[in-house]
Coordinates of C-alpha atoms and ligand atoms in Angstrom, one line a residue:
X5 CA 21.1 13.6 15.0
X6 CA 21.7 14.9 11.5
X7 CA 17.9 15.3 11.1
X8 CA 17.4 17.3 14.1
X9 CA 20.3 19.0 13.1
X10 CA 18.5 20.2 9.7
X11 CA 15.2 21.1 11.0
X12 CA 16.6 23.4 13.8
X13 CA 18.5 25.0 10.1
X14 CA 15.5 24.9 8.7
X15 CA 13.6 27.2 10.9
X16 CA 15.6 29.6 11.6
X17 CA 16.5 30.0 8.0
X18 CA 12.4 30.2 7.8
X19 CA 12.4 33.1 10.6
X20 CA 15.0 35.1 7.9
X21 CA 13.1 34.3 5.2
X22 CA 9.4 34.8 6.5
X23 CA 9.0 37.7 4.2
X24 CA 9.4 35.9 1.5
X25 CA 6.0 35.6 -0.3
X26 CA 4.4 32.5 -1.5
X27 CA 4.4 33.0 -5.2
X28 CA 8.2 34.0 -4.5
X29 CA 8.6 30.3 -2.9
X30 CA 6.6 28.5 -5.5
X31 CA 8.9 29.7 -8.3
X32 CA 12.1 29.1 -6.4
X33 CA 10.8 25.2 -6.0
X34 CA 10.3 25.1 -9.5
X35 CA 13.4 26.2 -10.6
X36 CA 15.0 23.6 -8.7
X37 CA 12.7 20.8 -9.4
X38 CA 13.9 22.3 -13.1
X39 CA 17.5 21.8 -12.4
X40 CA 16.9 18.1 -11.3
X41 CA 14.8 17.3 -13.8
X42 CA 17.6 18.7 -16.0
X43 CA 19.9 16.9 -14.9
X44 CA 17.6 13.5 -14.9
X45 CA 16.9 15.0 -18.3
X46 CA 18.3 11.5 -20.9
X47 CA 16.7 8.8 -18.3
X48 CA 12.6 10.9 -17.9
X49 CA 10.5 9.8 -20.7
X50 CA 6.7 9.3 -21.3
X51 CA 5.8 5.6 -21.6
X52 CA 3.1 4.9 -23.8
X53 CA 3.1 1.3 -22.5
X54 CA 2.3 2.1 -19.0
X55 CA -1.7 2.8 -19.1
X56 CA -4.0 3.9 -15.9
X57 CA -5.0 0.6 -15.5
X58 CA -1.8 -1.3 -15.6
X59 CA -0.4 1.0 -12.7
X60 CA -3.3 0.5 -11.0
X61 CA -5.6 -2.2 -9.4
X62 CA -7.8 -2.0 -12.5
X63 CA -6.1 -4.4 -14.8
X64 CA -6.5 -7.6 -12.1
X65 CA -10.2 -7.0 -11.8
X66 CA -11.2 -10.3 -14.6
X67 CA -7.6 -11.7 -13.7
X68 CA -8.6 -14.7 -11.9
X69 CA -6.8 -15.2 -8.5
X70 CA -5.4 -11.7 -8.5
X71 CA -9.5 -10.9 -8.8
X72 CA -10.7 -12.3 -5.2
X73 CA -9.4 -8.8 -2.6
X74 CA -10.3 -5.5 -4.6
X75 CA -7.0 -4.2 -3.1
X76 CA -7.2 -0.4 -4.1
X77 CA -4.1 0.5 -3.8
X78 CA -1.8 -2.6 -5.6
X79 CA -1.0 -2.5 -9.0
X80 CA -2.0 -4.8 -11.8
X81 CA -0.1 -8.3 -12.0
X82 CA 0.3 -7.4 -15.8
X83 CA 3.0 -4.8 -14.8
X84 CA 5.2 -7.0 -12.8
X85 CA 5.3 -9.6 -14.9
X86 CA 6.2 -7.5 -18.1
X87 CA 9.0 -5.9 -15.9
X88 CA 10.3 -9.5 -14.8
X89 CA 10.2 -10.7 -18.4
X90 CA 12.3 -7.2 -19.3
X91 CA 14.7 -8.7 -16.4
X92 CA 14.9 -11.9 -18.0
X93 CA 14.4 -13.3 -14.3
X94 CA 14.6 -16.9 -14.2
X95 CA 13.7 -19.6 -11.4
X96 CA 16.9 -18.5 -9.6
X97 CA 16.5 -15.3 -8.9
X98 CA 14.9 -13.4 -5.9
X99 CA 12.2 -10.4 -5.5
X100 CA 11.2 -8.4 -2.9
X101 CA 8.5 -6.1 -2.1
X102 CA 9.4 -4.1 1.7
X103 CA 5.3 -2.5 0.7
X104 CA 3.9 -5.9 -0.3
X105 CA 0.1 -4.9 0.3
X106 CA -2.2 -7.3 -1.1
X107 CA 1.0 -9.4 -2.6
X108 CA 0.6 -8.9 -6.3
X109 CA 4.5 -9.3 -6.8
X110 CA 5.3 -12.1 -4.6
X111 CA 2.1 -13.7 -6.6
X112 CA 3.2 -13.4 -10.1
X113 CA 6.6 -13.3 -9.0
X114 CA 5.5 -17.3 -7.9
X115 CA 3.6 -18.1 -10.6
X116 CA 7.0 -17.6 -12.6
X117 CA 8.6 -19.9 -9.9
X118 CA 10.5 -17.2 -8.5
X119 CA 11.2 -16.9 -4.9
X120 CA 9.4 -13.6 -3.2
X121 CA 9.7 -11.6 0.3
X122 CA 7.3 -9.4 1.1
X123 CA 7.1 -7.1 4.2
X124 CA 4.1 -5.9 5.0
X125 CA 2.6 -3.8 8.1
X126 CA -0.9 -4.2 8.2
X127 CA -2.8 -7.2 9.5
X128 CA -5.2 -7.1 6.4
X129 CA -2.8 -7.4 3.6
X130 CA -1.1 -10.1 5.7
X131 CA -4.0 -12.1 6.0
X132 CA -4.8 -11.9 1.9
X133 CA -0.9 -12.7 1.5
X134 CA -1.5 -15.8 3.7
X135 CA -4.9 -16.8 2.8
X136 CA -4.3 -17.2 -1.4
X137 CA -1.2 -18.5 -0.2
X138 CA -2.7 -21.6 1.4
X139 CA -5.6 -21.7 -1.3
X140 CA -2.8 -22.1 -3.9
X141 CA -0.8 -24.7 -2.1
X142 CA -1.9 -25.8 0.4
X143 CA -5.9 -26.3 0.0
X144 CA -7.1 -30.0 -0.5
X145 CA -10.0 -31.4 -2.4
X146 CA -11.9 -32.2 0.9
X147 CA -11.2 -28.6 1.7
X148 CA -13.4 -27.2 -1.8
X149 CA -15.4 -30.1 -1.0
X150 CA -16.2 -28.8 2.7
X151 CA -16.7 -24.7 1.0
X152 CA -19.0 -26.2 -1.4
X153 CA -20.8 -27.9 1.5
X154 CA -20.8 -24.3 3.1
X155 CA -22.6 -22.7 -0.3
X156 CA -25.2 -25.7 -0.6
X157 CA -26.3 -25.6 3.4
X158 CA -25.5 -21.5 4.0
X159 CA -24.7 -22.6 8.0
X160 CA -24.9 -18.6 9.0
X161 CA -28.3 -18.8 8.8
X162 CA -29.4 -21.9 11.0
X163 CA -26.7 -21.6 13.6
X164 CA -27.6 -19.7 17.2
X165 CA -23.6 -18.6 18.1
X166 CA -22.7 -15.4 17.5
X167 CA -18.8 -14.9 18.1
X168 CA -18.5 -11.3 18.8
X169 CA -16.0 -8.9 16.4
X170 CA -14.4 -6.3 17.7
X171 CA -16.3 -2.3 17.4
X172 CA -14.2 0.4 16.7
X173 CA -15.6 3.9 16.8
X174 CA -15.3 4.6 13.0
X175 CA -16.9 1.1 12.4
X176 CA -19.9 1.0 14.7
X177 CA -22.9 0.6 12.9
X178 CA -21.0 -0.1 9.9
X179 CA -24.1 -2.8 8.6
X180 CA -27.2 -3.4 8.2
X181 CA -28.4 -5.6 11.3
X182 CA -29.2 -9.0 9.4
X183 CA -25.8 -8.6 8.4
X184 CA -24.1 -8.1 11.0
X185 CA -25.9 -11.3 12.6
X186 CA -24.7 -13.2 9.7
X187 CA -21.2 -11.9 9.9
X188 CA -21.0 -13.2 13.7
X189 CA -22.8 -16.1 12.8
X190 CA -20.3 -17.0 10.3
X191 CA -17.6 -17.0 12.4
X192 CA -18.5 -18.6 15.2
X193 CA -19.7 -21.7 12.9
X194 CA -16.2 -21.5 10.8
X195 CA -14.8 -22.7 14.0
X196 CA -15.8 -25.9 13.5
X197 CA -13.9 -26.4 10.6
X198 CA -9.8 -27.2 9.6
X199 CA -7.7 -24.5 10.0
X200 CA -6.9 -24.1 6.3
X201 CA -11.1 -23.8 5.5
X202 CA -11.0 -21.3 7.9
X203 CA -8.2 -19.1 6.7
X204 CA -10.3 -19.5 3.1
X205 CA -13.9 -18.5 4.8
X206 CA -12.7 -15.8 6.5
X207 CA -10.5 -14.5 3.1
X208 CA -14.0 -14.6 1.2
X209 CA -15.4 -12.7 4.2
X210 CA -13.0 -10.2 3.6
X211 CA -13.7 -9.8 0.5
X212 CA -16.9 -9.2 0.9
X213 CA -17.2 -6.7 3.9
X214 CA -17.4 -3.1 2.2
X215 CA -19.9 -4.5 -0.3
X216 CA -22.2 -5.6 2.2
X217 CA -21.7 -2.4 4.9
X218 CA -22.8 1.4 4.8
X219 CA -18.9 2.0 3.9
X220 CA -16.9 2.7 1.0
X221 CA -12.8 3.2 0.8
X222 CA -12.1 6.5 0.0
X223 CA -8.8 7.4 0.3
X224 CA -7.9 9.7 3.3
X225 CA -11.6 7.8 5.2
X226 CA -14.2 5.4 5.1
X227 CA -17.5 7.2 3.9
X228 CA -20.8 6.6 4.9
X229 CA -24.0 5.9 3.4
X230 CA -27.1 8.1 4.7
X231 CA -28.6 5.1 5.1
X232 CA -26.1 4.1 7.9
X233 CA -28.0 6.2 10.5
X234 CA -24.9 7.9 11.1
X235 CA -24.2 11.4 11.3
X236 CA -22.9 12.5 8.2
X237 CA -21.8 15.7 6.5
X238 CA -23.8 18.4 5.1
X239 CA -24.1 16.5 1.5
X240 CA -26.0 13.3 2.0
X241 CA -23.9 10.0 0.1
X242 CA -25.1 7.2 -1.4
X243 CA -23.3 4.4 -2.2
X244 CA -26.1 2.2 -4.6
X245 CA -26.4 -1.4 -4.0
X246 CA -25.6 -2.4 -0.5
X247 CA -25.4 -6.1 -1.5
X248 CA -27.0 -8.9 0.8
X249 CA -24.8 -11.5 2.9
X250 CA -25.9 -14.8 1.1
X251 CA -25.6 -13.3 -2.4
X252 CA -21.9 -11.8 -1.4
X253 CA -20.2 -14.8 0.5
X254 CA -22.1 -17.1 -1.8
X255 CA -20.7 -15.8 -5.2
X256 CA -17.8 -14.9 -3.7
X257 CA -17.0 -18.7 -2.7
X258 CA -18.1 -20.1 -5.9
X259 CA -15.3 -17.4 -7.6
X260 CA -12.7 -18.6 -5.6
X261 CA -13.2 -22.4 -6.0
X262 CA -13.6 -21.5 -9.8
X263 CA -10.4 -19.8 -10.0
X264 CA -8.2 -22.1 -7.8
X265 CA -9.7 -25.3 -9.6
X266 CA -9.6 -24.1 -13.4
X267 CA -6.0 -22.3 -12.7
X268 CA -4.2 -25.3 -11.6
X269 CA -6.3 -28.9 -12.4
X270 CA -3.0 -30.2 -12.9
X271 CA -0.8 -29.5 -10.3
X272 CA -3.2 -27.6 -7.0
X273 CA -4.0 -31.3 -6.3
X274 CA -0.5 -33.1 -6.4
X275 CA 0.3 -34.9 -3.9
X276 CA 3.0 -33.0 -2.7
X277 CA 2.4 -29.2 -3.2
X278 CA 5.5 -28.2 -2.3
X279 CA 7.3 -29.8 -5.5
X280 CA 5.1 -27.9 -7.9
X281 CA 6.5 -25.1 -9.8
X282 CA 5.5 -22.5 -7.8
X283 CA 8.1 -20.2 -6.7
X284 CA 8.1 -20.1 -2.3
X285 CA 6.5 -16.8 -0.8
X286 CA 8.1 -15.7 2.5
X287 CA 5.9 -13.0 4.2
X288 CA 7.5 -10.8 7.1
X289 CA 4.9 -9.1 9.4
X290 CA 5.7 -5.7 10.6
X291 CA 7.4 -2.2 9.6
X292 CA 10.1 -2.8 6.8
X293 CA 11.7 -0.2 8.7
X294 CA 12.5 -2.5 11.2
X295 CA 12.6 -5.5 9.1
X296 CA 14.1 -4.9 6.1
X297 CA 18.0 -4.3 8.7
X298 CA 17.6 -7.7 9.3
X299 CA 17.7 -8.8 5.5
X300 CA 21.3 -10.4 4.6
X301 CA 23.2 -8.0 2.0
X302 CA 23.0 -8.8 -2.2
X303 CA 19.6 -11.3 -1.4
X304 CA 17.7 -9.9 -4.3
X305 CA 17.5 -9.5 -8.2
X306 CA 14.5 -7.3 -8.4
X307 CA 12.9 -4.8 -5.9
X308 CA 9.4 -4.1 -7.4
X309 CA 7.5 -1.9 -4.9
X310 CA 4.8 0.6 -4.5
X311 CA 5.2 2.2 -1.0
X312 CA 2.1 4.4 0.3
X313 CA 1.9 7.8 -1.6
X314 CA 2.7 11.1 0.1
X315 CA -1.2 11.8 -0.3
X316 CA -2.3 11.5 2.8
X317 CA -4.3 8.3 2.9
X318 CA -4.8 6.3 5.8
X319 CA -4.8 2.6 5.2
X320 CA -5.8 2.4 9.1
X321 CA -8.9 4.3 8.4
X322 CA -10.1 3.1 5.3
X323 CA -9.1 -0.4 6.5
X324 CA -10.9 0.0 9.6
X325 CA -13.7 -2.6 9.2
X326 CA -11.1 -5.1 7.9
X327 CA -8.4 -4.5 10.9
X328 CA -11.4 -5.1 13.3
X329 CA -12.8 -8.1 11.6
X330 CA -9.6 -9.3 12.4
X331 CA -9.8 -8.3 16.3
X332 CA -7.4 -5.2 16.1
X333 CA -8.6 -2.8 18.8
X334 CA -8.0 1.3 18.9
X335 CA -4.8 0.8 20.6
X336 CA -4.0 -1.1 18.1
X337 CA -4.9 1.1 15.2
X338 CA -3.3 3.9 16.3
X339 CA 0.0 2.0 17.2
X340 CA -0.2 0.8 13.5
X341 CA -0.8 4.3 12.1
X342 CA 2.2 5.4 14.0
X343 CA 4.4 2.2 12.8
X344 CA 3.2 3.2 8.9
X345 CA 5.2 5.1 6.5
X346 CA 4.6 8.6 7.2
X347 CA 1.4 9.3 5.0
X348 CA -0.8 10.7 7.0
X349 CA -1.4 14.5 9.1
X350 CA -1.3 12.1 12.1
X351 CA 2.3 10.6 12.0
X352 CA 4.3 11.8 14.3
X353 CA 8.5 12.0 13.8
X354 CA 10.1 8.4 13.8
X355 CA 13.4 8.2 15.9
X356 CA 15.3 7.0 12.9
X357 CA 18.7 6.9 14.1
X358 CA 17.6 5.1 17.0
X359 CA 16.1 2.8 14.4
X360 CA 19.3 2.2 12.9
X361 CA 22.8 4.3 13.4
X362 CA 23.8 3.8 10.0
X363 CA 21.1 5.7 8.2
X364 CA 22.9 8.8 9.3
X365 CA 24.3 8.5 5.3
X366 CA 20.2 8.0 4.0
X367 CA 19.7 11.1 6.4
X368 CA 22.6 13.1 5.3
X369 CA 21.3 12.3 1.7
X370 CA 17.8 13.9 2.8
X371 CA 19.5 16.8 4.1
X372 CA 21.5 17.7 1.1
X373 CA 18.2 17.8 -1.0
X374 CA 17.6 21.4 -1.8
X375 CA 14.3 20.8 -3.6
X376 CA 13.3 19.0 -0.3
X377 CA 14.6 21.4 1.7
X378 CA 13.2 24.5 -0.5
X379 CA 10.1 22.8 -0.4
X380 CA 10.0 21.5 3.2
X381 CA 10.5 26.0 4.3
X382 CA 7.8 26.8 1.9
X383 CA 5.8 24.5 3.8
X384 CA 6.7 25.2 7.6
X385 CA 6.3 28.7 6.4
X386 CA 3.0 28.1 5.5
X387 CA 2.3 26.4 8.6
X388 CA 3.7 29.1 11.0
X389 CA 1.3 31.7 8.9
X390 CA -1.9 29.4 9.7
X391 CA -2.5 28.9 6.0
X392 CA -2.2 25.7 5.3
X393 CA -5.1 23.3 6.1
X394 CA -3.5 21.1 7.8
X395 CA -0.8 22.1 10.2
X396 CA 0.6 18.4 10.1
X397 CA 1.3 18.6 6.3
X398 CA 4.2 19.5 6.7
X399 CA 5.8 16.5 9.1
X400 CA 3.8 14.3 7.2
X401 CA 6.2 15.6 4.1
X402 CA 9.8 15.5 5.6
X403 CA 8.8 12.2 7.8
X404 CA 7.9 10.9 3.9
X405 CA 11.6 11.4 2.8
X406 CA 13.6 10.8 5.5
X407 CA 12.2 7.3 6.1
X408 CA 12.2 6.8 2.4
X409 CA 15.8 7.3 2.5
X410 CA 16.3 4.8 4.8
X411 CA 14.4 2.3 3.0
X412 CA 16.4 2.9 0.0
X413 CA 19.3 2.6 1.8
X414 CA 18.3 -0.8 2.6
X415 CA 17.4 -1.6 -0.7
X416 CA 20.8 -0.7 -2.3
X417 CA 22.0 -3.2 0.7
X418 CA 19.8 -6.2 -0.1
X419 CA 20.1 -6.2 -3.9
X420 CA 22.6 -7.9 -5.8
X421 CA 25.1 -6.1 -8.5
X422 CA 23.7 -5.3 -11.6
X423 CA 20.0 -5.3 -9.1
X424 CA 17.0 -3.6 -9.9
X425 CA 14.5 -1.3 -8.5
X426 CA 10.9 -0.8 -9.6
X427 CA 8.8 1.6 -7.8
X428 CA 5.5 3.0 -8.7
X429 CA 5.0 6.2 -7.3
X430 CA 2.7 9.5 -7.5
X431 CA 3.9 13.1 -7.1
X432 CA 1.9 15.5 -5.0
X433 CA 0.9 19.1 -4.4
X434 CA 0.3 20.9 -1.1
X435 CA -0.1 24.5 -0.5
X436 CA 0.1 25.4 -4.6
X437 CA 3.7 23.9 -4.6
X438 CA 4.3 20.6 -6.9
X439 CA 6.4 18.2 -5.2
X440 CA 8.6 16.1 -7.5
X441 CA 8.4 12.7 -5.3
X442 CA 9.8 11.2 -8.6
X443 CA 12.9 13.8 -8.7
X444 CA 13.6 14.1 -4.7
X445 CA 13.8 10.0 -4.3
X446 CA 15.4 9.5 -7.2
X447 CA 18.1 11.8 -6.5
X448 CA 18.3 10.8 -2.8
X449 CA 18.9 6.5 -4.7
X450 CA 21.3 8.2 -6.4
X451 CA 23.5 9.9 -3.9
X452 CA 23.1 6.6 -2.4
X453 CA 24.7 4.2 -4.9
X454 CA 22.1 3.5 -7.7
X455 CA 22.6 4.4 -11.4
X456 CA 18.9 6.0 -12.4
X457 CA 18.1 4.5 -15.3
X458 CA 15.0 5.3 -16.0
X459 CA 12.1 7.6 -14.9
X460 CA 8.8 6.0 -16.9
X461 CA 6.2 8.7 -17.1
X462 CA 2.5 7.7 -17.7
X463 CA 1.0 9.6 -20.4
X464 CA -1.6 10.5 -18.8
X465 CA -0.8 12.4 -15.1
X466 CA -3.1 12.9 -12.0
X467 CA -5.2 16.0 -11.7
X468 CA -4.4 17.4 -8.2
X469 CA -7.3 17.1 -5.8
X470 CA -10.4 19.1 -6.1
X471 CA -9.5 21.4 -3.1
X472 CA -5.9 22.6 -4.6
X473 CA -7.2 22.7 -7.9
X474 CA -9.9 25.4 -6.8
X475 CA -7.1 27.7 -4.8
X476 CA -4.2 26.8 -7.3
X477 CA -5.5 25.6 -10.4
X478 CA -5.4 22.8 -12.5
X479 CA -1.5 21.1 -12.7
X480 CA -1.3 17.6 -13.8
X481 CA 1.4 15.6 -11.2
X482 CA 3.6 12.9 -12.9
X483 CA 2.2 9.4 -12.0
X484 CA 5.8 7.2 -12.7
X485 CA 7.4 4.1 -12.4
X486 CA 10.9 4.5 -11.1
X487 CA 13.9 2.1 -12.3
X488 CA 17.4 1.9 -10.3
X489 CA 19.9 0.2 -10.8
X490 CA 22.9 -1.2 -8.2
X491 CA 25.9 -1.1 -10.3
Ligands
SAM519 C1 0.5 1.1 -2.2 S1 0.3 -0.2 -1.1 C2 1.0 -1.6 -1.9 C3 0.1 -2.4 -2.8 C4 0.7 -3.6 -3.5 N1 1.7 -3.2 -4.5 C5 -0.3 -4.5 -4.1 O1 -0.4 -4.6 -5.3 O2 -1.2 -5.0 -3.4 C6 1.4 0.1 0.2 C7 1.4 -0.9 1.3 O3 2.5 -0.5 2.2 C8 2.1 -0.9 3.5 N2 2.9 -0.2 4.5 C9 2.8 1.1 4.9 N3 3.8 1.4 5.7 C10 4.6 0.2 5.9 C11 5.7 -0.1 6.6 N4 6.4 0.8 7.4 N5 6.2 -1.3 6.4 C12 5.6 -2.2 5.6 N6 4.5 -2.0 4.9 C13 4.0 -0.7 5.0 C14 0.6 -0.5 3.5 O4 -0.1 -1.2 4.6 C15 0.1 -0.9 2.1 O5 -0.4 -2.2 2.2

């Protein structure tokens, strides 16, 4: 109610204000992110430990294990663990990730023999959770024995079945025909196998599938090669090696049986996996904004998150060939694209209250953010004078922050006293105007219990995409790792 409330506010302040040129705005936002970042002033500080590559996939890329899914989006295993060490977490404590993606905390989290929930939304990340899950304790000798079988004999490419995967429209044609033969080939033979081997083949296959298909992530899409056949834009792409089946799965098997073997000759074989020292991973399927309500209060120690940026990516999109690999249809897409953290021009406004009653406090919070407000006019402004290029902007924006609220009002719920919250986090630029993701949540944890203690700055920021940087110039945006703490 209170959110309706504010936005009805917010236009009609906006019809006053409509004279009120852009430049005008722009400075107005910055002299309240000023104020904040004033008043955040003795907790923001540069952090010459925290590199590019640590905040990023980058660092896992020779880490075995954390090596296998090239998720683009996680961050390196490196930083959790220096953050749990920091924490002094021992076997008895309890982490959390509500935007678990590929799993890198509840991993090293584990590895440390710490207990992990993660939440996560998207079939794909689920299915890496689970499948390096089993390979670490559940996978038997026969079961390496069997892969190795599968690398020796290659059975995709002496088998007649084909088992049929689903086609969505941004993935059709997505490889080269022998490959796709292969790919249905594959699977139909993998169901001849255990269970477990075939939660392992179809990982590696995973792994594999933009490496052997005309696609490559990038960010807000897939993009296509010209070699696809596709129709694609003026400027033709290329993405260079469009690797071949056998070679892909083949080395991409022999990595993982490498890794799982070498990590763990002494205990992946015991007897009884479940006595190792592993820490247990618990994984909950579906929105943490429906999930994370049905946590019990004070469950965790440490928090250590990286929810989707405000940047307008679509995981559904650039996901697309995993999600179908694993049977999702368009329905299905678009129902998950809707479920997601509002990220993208396509959200549309999430009934929060209906949610959840009690957020009205998270919403209030939202609402009494001037910068957010200031920022969410400018915008809606914008929008009303068909000048920004993308009239969903900003919805995407607002839906961002009130359903970030209500996740951190969660948060504060589920931790324990004396609790921490690490988030990694990138600000963002629309329309000219800078917005201080770093300053606007922080403030909005505050209001809602948790002391700030620290806003880590990387050295080096993020240049502002190449479209904003040609209308507005260059502005590096603060790339940060955000520390609360429930007092
Ligand atoms: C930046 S990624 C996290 C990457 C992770 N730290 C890692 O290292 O793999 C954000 C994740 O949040 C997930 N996500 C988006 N909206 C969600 C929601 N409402 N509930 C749970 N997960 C969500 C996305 O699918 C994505 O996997």
């Amino acid at each position: 109610m209170h959110l309706t409330l504010n936005y009805i506010e917010t236009k009609d302040k906006i019809k006053k204000d409509i004279s009120i040129d852009d430049t005008r705005y722009i400075k107005l936002i910055l002299s309240i992110e000023k104020e904040i970042y004033n008043k955040f002033n003795s907790v923001i500080s540069t952090d010459d430990s925290l590199t590019r590559q640590l905040v990023s996939f980058q660092a896992n890329k020779n880490r075995p294990v954390y090596r296998w899914y090239k998720f683009k989006e996680g961050f390196s295993a490196e930083l959790v663990l220096n953050y749990i060490k920091k924490q002094g977490l021992n076997e008895k404590a309890k982490i959390l990730d509500p935007f678990a993606g590929s799993g890198t905390t509840l991993f090293i989290a584990s590895e440390k023999g710490i207990e992990s929930w993660g939440i996560e939304l998207l079939p794909i990340g689920q299915e890496i959770i689970e499948a390096r899950n089993a390979l670490i304790l559940k996978a038997t000798k026969n079961d390496f024995k069997t892969i190795k079988t599968w690398i020796l004999e290659k059975p995709w490419n002496d088998h007649l079945k084909e088992k049929q995967i689903s086609i969505l429209k941004i993935t059709e044609n997505a490889y080269p025909k022998e490959t796709e033969k292969k790919i249905k080939i594959y699977l139909s033979r993998m169901e001849d196998e255990n269970r477990n081997i075939q939660k392992i083949l179809r990982f590696a296959l995973l792994c594999v599938l933009e490496s052997i298909s005309f696609t490559r992530k990038d960010g807000q899409c897939l993009r296509w090669d010209q070699r696809s056949g596709r129709r694609i834009g003026a400027k033709p792409f290329n993405k260079g090696e469009i690797k071949t089946f056998d070679l892909a799965i083949v080395s991409k098997l022999k990595e993982i049986i490498q890794d799982t073997t070498e990590e763990s000759e002494d205990d992946l074989f015991k007897e009884n996996k479940n006595t190792n020292n592993h820490g247990k991973i618990n994984i909950i399927k579906g929105s943490c904004l429906k999930e994370l309500p049905k946590l019990h209060n004070n469950m965790f120690d440490m928090v250590f998150t990286s929810p989707p940026y405000c940047n307008r990516y679509d995981y559904t999109r650039t996901y697309a060939l995993e999600l179908a690999l694993l049977g999702a249809g368009e329905d299905e897409i678009n129902k998950l694209r809707q479920d997601m953290l509002s990220c993208t021009v396509e959200n549309r406004e999430k009934n929060l209250l209906d949610i959840n009653p009690i957020w009205c406090k998270a919403i209030e919070a939202t609402n009494n953010n001037k910068l957010l407000k200031t920022i969410l006019e400018y915008l809606e402004s914008k929008r009303k004078n068909k000048t920004l290029n993308n009239n969903g902007i900003p919805r995407m924006v607002k839906g961002y922050f009130y359903e970030m609220a209500c996740v951190i009002y969660e948060l504060y719920r589920v931790m324990k006293k004396g609790g921490k919250v690490y988030m990694v986090n990138d600000n963002v630029r629309y329309a000219g105007a800078s917005i201080a993701v770093d300053l606007i949540l922080s403030k909005i944890a505050n209001e809602l219990g948790f002391n700030i203690e620290k806003i880590a700055v990387l050295p080096k920021g993020k240049g502002n995409s190449s479209q904003q940087m040609g209308l507005h110039g260059r502005e590096t945006l603060r790339k940060c790792v955000y520390i609360w703490r429930k007092p």
